[in-house]
Structures are given as C-alpha cells and as structure tokens.
Short mmCIF file of C-alpha atoms and ligand atoms in Angstrom, two decimals:
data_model
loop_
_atom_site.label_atom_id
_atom_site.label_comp_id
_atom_site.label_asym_id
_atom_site.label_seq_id
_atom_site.Cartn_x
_atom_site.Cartn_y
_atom_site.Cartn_z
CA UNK X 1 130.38 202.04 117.63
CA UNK X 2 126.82 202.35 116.17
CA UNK X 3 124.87 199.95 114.45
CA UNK X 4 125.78 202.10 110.94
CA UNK X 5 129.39 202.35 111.41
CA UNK X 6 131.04 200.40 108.36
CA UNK X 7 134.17 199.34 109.51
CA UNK X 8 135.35 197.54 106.22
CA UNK X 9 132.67 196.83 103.65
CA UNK X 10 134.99 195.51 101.07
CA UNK X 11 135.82 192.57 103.47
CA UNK X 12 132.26 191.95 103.96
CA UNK X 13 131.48 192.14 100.25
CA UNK X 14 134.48 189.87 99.42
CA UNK X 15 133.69 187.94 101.93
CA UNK X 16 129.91 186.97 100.93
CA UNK X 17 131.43 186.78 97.24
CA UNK X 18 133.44 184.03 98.64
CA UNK X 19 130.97 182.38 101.00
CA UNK X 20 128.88 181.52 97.73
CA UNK X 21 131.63 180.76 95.08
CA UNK X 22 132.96 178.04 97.91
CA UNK X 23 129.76 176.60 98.87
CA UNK X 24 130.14 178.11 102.61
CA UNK X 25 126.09 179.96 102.36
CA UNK X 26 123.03 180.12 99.55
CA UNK X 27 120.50 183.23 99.25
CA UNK X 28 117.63 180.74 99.97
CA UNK X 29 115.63 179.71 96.90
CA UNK X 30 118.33 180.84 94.98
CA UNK X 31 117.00 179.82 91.03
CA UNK X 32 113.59 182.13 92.37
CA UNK X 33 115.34 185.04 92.63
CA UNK X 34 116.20 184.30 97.14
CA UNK X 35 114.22 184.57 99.57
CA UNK X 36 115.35 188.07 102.04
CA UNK X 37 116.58 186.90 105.37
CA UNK X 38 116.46 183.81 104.71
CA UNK X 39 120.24 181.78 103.82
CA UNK X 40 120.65 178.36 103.05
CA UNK X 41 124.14 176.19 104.47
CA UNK X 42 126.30 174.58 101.16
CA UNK X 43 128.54 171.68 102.13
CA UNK X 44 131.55 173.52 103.72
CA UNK X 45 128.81 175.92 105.48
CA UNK X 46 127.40 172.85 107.06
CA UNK X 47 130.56 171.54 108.16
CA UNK X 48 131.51 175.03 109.88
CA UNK X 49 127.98 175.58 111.83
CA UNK X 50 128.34 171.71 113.03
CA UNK X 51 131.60 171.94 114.09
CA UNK X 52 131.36 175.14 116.15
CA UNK X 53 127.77 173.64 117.47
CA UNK X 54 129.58 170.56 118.77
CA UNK X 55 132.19 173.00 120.30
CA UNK X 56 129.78 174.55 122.30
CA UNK X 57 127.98 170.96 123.38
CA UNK X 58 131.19 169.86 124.21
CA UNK X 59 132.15 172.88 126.09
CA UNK X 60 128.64 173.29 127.78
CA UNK X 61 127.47 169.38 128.52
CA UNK X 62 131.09 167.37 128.77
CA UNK X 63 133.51 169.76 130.31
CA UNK X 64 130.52 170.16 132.91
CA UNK X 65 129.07 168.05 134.32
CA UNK X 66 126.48 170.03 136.33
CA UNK X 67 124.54 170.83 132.95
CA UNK X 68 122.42 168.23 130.88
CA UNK X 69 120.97 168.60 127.27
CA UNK X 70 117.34 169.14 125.57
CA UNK X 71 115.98 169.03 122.31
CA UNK X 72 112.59 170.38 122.73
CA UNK X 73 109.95 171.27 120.02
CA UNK X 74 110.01 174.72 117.84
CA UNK X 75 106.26 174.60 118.41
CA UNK X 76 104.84 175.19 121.77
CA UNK X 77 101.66 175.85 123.91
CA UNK X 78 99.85 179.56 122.85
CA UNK X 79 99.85 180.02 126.49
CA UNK X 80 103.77 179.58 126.78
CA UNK X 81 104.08 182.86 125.15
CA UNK X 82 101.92 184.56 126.95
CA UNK X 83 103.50 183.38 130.31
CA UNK X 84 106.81 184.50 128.67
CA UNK X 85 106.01 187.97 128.14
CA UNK X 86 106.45 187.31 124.26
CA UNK X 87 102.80 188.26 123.11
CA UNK X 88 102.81 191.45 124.82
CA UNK X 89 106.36 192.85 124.96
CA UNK X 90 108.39 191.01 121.97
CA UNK X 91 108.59 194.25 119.84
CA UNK X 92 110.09 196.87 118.44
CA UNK X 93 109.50 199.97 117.41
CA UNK X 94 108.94 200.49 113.86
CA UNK X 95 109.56 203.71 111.31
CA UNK X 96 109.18 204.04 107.87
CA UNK X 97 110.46 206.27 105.58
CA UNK X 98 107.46 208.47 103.95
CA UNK X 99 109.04 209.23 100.81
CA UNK X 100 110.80 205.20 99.83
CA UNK X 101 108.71 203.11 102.29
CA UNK X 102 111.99 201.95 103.44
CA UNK X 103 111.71 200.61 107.40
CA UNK X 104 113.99 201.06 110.36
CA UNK X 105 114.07 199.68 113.33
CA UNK X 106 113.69 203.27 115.73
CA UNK X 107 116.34 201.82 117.95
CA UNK X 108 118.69 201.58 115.27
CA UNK X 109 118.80 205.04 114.14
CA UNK X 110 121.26 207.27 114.54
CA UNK X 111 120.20 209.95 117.70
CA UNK X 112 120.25 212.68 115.14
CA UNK X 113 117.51 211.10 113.14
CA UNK X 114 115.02 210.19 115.50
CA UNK X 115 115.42 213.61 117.43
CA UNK X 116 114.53 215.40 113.42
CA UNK X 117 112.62 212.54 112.68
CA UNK X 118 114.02 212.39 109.72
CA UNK X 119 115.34 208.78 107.79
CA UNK X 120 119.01 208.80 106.61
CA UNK X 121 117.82 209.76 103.09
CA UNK X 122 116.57 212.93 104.54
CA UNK X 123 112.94 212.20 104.27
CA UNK X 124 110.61 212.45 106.81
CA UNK X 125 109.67 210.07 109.33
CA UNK X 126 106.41 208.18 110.22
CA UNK X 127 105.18 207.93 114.19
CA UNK X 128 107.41 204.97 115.94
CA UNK X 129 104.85 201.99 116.26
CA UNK X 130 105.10 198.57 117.80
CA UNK X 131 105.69 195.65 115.84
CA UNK X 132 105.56 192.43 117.54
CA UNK X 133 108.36 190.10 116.35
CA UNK X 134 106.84 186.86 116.87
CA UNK X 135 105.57 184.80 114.13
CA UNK X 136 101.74 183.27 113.91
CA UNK X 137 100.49 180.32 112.72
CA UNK X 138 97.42 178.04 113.08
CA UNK X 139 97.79 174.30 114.07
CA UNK X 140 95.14 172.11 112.22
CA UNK X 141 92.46 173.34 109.51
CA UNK X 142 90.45 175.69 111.28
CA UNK X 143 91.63 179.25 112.00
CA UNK X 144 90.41 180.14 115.29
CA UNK X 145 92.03 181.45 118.28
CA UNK X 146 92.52 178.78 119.86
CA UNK X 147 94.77 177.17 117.22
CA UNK X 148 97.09 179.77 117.23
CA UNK X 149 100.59 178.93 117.42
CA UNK X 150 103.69 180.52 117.64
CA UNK X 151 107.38 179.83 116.19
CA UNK X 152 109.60 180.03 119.01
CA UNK X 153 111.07 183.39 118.98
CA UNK X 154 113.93 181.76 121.44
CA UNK X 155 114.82 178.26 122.54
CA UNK X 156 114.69 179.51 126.07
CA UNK X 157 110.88 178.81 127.15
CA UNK X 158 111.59 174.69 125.53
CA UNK X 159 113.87 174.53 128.54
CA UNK X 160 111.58 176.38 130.95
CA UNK X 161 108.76 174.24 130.68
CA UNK X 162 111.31 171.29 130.88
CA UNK X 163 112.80 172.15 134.04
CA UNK X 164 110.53 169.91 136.15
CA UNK X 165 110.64 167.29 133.91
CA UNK X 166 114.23 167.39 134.10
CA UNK X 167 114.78 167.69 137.45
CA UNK X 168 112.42 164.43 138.11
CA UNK X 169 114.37 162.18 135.39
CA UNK X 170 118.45 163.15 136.07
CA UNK X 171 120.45 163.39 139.20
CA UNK X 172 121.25 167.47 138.87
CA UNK X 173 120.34 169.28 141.78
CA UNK X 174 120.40 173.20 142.20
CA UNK X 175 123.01 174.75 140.94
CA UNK X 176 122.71 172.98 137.39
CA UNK X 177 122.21 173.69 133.62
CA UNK X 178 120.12 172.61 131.00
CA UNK X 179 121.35 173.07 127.27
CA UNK X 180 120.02 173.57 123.94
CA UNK X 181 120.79 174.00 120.56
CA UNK X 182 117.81 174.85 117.81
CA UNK X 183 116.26 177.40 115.47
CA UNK X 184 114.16 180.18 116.38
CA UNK X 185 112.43 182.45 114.34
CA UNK X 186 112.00 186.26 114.42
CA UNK X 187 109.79 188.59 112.03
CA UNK X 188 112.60 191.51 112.15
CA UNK X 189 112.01 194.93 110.70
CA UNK X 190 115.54 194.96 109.20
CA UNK X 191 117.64 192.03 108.03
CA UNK X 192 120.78 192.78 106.53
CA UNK X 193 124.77 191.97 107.03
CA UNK X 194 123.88 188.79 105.19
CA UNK X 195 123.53 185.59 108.08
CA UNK X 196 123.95 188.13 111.05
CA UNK X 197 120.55 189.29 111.29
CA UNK X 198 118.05 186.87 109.90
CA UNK X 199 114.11 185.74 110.24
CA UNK X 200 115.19 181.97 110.85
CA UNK X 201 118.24 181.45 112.67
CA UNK X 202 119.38 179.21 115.23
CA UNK X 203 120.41 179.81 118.94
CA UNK X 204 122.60 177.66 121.30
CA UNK X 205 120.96 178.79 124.72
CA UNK X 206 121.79 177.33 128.63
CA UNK X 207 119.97 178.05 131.05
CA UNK X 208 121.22 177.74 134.99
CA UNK X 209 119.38 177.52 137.79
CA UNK X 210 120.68 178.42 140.67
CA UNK X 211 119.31 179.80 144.98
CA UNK X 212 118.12 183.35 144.42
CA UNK X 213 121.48 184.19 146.70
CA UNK X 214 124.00 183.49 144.47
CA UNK X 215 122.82 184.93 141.11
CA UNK X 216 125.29 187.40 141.39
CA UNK X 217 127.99 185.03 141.74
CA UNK X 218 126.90 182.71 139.39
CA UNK X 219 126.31 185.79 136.52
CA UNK X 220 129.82 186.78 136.84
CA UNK X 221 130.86 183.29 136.57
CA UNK X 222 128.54 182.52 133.16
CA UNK X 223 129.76 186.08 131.81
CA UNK X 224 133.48 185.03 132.06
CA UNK X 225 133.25 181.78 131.23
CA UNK X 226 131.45 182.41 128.03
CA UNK X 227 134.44 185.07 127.01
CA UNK X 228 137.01 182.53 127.45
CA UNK X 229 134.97 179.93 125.51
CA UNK X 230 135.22 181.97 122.15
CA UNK X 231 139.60 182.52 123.38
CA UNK X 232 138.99 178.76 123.29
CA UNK X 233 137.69 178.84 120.06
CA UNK X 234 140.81 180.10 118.77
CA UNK X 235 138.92 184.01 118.54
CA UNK X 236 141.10 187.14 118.08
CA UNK X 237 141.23 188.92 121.93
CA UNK X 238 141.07 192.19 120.70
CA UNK X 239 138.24 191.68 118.54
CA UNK X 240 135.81 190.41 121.39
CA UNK X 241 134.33 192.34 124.17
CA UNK X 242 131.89 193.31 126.73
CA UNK X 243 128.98 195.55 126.42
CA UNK X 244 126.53 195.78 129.58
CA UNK X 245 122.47 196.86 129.28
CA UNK X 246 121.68 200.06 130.34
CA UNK X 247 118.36 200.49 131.41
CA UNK X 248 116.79 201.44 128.22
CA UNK X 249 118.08 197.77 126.58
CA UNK X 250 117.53 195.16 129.47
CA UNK X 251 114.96 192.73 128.53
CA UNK X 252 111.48 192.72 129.96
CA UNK X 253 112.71 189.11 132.05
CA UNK X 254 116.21 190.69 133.00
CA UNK X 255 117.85 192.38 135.77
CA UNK X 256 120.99 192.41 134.62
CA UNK X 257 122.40 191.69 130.90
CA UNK X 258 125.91 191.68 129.75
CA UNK X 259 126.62 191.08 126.01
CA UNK X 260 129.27 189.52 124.32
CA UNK X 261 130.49 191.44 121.14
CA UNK X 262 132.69 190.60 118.51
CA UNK X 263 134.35 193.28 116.03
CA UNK X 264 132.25 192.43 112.71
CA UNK X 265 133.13 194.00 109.49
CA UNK X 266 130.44 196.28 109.91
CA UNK X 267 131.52 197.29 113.27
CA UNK X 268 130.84 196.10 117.37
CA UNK X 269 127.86 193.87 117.57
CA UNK X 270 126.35 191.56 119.92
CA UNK X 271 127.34 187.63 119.41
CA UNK X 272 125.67 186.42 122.70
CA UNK X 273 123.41 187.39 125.59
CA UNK X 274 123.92 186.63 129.26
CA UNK X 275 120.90 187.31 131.57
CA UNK X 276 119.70 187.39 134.64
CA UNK X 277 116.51 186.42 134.44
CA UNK X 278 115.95 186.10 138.15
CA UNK X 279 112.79 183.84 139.09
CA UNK X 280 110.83 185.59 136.45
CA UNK X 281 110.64 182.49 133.91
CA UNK X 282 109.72 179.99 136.59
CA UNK X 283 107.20 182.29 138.25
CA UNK X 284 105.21 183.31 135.01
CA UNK X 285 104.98 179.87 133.82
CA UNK X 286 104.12 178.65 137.75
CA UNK X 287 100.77 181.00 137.28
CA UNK X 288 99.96 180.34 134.05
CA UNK X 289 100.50 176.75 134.33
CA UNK X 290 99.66 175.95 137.86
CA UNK X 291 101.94 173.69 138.03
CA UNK X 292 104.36 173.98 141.23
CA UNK X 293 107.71 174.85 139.78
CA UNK X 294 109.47 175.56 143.31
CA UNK X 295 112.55 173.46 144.18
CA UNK X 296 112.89 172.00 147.33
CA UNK X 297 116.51 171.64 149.14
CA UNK X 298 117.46 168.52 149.84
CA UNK X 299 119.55 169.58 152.89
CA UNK X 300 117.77 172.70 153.91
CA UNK X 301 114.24 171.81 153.18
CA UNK X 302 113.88 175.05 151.50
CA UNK X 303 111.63 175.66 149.22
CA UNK X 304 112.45 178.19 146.46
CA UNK X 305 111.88 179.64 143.21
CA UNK X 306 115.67 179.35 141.61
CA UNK X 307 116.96 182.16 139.51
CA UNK X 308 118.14 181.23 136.07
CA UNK X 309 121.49 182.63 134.21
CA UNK X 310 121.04 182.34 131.06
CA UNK X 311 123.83 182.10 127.76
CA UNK X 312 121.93 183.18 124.71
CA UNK X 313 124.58 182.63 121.28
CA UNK X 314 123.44 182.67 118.21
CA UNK X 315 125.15 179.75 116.36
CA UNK X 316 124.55 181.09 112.73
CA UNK X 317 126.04 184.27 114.06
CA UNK X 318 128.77 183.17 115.08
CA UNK X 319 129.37 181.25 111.70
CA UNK X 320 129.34 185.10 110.33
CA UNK X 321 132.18 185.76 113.49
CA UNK X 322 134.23 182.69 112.70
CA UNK X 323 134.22 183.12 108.99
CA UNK X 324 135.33 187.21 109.31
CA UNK X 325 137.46 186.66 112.50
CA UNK X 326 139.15 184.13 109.53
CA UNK X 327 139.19 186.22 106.54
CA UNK X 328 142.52 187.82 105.78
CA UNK X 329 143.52 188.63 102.24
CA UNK X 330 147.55 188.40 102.68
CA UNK X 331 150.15 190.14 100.52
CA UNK X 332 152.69 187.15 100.05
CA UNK X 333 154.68 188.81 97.18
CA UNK X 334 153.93 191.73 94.81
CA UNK X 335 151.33 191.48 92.81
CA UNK X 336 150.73 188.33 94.43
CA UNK X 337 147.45 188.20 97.24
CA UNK X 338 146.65 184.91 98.75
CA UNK X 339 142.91 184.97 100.75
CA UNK X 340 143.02 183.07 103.48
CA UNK X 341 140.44 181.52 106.08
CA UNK X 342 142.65 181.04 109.48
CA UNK X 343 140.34 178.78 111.06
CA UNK X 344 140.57 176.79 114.08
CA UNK X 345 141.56 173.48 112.77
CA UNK X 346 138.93 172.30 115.20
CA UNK X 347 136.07 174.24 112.98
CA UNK X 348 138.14 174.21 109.65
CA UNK X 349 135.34 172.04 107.58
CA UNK X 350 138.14 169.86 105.96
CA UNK X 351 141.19 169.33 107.57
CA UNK X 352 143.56 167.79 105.33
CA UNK X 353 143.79 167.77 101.96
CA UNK X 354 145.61 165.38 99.71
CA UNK X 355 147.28 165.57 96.55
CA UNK X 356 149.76 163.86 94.13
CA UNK X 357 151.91 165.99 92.66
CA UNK X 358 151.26 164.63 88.92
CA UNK X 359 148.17 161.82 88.51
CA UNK X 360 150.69 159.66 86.39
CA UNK X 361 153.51 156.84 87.33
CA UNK X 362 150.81 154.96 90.24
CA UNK X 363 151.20 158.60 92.40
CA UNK X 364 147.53 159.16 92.71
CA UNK X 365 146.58 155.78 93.75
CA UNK X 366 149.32 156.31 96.38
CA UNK X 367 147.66 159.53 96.82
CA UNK X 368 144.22 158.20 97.49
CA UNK X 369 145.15 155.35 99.50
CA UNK X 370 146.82 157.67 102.27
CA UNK X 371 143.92 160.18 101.71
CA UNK X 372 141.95 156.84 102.65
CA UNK X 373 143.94 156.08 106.00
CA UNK X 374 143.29 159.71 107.25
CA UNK X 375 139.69 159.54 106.61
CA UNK X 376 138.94 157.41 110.03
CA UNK X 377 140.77 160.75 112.10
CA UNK X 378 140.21 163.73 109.69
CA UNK X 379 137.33 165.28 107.31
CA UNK X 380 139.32 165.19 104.09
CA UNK X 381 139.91 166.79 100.69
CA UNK X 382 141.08 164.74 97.33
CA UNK X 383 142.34 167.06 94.95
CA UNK X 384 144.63 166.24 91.44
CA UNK X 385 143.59 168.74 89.11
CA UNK X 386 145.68 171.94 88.26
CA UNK X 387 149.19 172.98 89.64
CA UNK X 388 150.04 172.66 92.89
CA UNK X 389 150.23 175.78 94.01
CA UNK X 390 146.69 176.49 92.70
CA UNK X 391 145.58 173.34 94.88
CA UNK X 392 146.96 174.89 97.81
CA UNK X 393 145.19 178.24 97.33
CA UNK X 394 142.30 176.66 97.05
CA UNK X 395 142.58 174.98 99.81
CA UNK X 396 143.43 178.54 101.45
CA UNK X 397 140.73 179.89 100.62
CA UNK X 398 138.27 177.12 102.41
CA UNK X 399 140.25 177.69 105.31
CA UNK X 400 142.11 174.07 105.33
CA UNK X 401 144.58 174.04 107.84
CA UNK X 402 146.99 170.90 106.36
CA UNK X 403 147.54 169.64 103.16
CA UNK X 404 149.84 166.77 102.41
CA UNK X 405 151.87 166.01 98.53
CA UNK X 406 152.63 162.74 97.76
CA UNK X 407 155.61 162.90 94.53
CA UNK X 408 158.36 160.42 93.39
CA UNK X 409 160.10 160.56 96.47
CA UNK X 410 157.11 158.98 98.52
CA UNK X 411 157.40 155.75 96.66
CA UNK X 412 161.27 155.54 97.46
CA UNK X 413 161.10 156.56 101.05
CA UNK X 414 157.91 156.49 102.21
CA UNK X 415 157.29 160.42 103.21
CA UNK X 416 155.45 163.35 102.06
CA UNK X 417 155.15 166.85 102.31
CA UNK X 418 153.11 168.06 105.17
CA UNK X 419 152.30 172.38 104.37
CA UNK X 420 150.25 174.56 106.68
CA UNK X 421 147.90 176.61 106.18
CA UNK X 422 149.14 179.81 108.17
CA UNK X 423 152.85 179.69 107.80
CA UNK X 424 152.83 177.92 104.51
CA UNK X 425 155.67 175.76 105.68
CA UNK X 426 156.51 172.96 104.22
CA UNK X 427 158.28 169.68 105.76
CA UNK X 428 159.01 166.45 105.08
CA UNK X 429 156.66 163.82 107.38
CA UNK X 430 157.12 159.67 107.39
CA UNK X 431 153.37 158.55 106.11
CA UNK X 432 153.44 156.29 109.37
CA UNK X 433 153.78 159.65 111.25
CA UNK X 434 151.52 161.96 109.73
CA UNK X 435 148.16 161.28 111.59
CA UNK X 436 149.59 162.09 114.89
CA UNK X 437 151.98 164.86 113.39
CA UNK X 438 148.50 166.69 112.15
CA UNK X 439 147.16 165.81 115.83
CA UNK X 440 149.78 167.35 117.27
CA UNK X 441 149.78 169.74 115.23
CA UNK X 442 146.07 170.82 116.08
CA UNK X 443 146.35 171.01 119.94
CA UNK X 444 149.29 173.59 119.43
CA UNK X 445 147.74 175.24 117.32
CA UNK X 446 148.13 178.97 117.64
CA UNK X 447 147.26 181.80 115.31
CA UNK X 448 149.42 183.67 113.46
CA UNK X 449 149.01 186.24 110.38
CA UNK X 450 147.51 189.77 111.17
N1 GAP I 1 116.81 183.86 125.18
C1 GAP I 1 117.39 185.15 125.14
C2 GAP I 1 117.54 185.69 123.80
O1 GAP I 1 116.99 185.16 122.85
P1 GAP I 1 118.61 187.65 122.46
O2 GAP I 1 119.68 188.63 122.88
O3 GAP I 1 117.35 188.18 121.88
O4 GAP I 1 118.32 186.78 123.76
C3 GAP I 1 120.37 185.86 121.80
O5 GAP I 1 119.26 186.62 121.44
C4 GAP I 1 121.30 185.66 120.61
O6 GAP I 1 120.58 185.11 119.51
C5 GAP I 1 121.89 186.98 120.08
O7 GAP I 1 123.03 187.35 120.80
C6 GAP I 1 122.23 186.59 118.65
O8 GAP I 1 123.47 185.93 118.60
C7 GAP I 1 121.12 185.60 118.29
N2 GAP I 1 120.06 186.28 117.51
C8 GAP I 1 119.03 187.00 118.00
N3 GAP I 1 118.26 187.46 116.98
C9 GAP I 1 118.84 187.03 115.84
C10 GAP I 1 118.53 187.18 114.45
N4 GAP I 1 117.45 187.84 114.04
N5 GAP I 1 119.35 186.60 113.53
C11 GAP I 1 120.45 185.91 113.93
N6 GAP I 1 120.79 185.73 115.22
C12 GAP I 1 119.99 186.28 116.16
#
C-alpha cells in the first residue's frame, strides 16, 4: 500500500479531534496560530509516551541482560556527522509543484507522477534536487565553520562514539547492546499524518554489537524479537508486519534492512527500522577519529571490528500506533456509539478511576479515601461530577481500563463495583480485594472488541 492510500480518514480525523479535546497532543504554540511539525504532549499524552518508553527500557535493558543504557547528548562533534555519512548522504530528493509551490518528497510520489512529472494536482513538476535533512546550527557567538553543529538526525552515532567508553566501564563483552531513548531532529520535506512524521521527534534506538560471523544470526534474532515486543505490547497481529529494503531503500550504512510496519489509518507504514549496519559505524568513526575502535577477544585474542544490529523505533510514532491500534468507535445500542481507547492497561495513562455514585450521605469521602489507597499501585482518576454513565464514557474515551463505584451498599458491606473498560462488565469486588483483583486483572489481560 502506497504512501497516499487513505485507508480511513475519518478515524484519523476523529481521532486527532479527540487527541486535543482529551489532552492526549497540542499543535505546538497553539495561542500563535502552531507551529507545522511540531506537537506538543498534554497530560494523558505524557503519560502514554512514558509508559510505552519504559516498556521498551524494560523490555530492552531488564529482560536482557546482555544490553546496558545511554543517555548521550543531542549535540555532537561536526566531525561525527561527517564520519556518519550524514553530511553527504542524509537527503532526499525534493520536487515542487510549479503552479502551488507545494513540495513532495520524489520518493513519495505515486510512479505515475514522477514518470509525467507531473504533481497530483496535475501541474508540472520541477527537476528532483537534494535536500539534506540535517539541521545546522552554530555553537557560541561567532558563525564560522568551525562552530557548526548539528542536531542529531538519529540517536544512533551518541551510542557509536560511546562504544569504547562503554566497553571500558561495564562487564558486557561481544555479543552485547547498548540502549537509548532521545529526540532527534529531521528538516523533512513533508510532515503530515499529525505526530507520525515530524521535524522533532524522538527515537528509542539499540544498537548490538556482535563478531562479523554471526550478523546474520543475530539480524534474524533482533527482527523477531522486535515483532513479538509490540504482540507484547498488547498490538493487533494482523495489523503489524514486515517489509524488507530493496535495493533502491537500504540505507547508505546498511546491508540488509527489514522494517516493522503497522496498519495506520492512512495505510502500511514503517514503525521501526532494523539494520545491518555491518562494521560500517565503527570503521568511519575509527578513521575519522583515530581512535582504535577494534575489540579484542578475550578467549581468541582476535581482534575485530564487530558488526552492529541495530533497532531504530520511533517512540512518538508509536504513540500515533498505540493510540489508532486503540481507537474503536463501538455501536453498543442504536443510536447509541461509545468511542473507546482499548489500551494496554500497562500504557493506559490512568488506570483506575473512582467514583461515588452521588457526592452526598459521606459517599465521596469514602470515595476518595479508597481512590487514596490505590494511588501507591495505580495512576488514578477522581471523578463525581455528572451521571454515571457519562463518567464511565469518559473514562472510555481516555482509554481507562477499570473504574470502581462506591454507593450505599459500600458503607454496609464494604464492596464496590469494579467495571471494565472492554467488556463493560460490572461485578461486585470486597475493597480489601480490589488492588490485587485490578492486578490480576492486568496480567490477563487480553483484547477483545473488533
Ligand atoms: N538510526 C537509524 C534510523 O534513524 P530511520 O528508519 O531513519 O533509521 C528509525 O528511523 C525510526 O525513527 C523510524 O522507523 C520512525 O519510527 C522514526 N522516525 C524517523 N523519522 C521520523 C520523523 N520525521 N518523525 C517521526 N518519527 C520518525
């Protein structure tokens, strides 16, 4: 499916309508007028991008134990990009519409178009030229050329230029991994389908170094192991696959790419990168630097160059995935349409929320003292205006996977009403129980709905 294809539009429309009435993402410098490209995260927005960040550290750094973390700078040596490849292959190429002005990215363009040269509105087309993507500062007063910096197009080269440093100060040897999380910043022709494509964004990238031998073993690994991550994650099957480079797309640095796409509302497009960036990294930076980056076997007494695997996600692109993999506007009677975020309860950015059925007769001090108890296990919500089945929309609609009632009967015997999300079941849970009944609740967790 091509970049164009528009798969559902309304869902993406309703969808950003709904991202910025619940507080989920912000045109940037929103009372100016916004800023294109650029998005800013509200409270529940936050919550979301943390919580599927800390998935992927968890998943990455805990549950192995061969790869290590990194938080290196945005800003880096002028000479880093150079090594990289960045200053004189990180473009595109760039058309523009004679008649409107309007720009496309030549790779994006239907086959049709760039054989008549012709832009979808029929006009004619200016000569492809290359635009490079990186970003250009100056560090300190004086503009010269030797103060030029770059924003880090990718978090990769942080962890490059690491790698000794790492290896010197922990006890990995080869085969290991070093993660990161951070933003990186691209000057992109096009931006559009609000946060997918964006000049600022940020990337959760590892990096794994491995004896030029077993690259191929240790790609394959990476590539399936990243697939089942998002399963993990609680991600539709059907609505993730693979896509491998052909020639034309591989990256100047890669031998061998594999992406990971995920059916958007706008049709099949790439969540995450995994590369084979052979020795190229190392190498560059080894003569440009002239620093020794080799690794030397402890065993063997080889000396080598290791090949790096690389996972490339972008982490406010996959806040786009999670929140339309979520979306569902659901029929529940006629005339009567509920919308619905089905998230995870491990990304849902509240998990519980809490309400008395009527303020009055001591029920929403009850209320707030059990929302108070489930504060030190879950992110909660307090809620004890409107009716109750408006609370429980709303709470829909943010994605919240539990909410609990307290009414009359609480007071005489001690139990609420426990309702999820998905099912909109409702039961009748001892307050003593209900922490480890929503815990429970959250490791069996399975989706359901269309
Ligand atoms: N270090 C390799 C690298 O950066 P990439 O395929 O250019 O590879 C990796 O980018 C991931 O970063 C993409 O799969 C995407 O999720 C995210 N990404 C790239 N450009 C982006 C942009 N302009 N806006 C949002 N996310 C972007």
């Amino acid at each position: 499916m091509s970049e164009q294809t528009v798969v559902n539009p309304q869902t993406m429309e309703n969808l950003v309508s709904l991202c910025k009435r619940r507080g989920f993402v912000f045109a940037s410098s929103d009372i100016y007028g916004g800023l294109a490209s650029a998005w800013d995260y509200g409270p529940l927005g936050v919550e979301l991008k943390n919580r599927i960040q800390r998935f992927w550290w968890r998943e990455m750094t805990q549950l192995h134990d061969d790869i290590v973390g990194l938080d290196a700078a945005i800003m880096m040596h002028p000479r880093v990009w150079e090594a990289s490849g960045h200053v004189e292959s990180f473009a595109d190429l760039m058309v523009e519409d004679t008649v409107t002005n309007e720009r496309f990215r030549w790779d994006h363009l239907p086959e049709q178009n760039r054989e008549q040269m012709v832009s979808p509105a029929g006009n004619p087309l200016s000569q492809p030229k290359e635009f490079n993507l990186m970003f250009k500062t100056h560090l300190g007063p004086v503009q010269e050329s030797s103060s030029v910096v770059y924003l880090r197009p990718e978090t990769a080269q942080g962890i490059y230029v690491n790698y000794k440093n790492v290896l010197q100060t922990s006890r990995v040897r080869i085969p290991f991994g070093i993660a990161q999380v951070g933003k990186a910043f691209r000057n992109e022709i096009v931006t559009k389908n609000f946060i997918f494509r964006t000049c600022e964004f940020e990337q959760m990238e590892m990096q794994f170094f491995v004896h030029p031998s077993e690259d191929e073993k240790w790609f394959e690994y990476w590539k399936e192991e990243r697939m089942q991550s998002y399963r993990r994650m609680g991600v539709r099957v059907d609505r993730l696959r693979f896509h491998r480079h052909g020639p034309d797309e591989l990256a100047h640095y890669a031998k061998d790419a594999f992406d990971i796409q995920f059916l958007f509302p706008f049709g099949w497009q790439e969540l995450e990168g995994i590369h084979n960036r052979t020795d190229f990294d190392l190498r560059r930076h080894s003569e440009y630097s002239g620093k020794d980056l080799t690794y030397l076997e402890d065993a063997t007494r080889e000396r080598y160059l290791p090949y790096i695997i690389e996972t490339s996600a972008g982490l406010t692109r996959s806040v786009l995935m999670v929140l339309s993999d979520a979306y569902e506007e659901e029929t529940i009677a006629e005339g009567d349409v509920r919308t619905v975020l089905r998230f995870h309860p491990e990304l849902a950015p509240i998990t519980v929320g809490v309400f008395p059925l009527v303020k009055k007769d001591g029920l929403a001090e009850l209320a707030r003292d059990i929302e108070r108890d489930l504060r030190a296990d879950f992110t909660t919500f307090y809620d004890q205006s409107g009716a109750i089945g408006r609370r429980y929309r709303r709470q829909d609609e943010v994605g919240t996977p539990f909410c609990v009632t307290i009414d009359y009967q609480t007071r005489e015997n001690n139990t609420v009403t426990l309702r999820e999300r998905d099912s909109m079941a409702q039961q009748r849970v001892p307050v003593a129980e209900l922490a480890a009944r929503i815990k429970q609740a959250i490791t069996e967790y399975k989706r359901t709905g269309t």
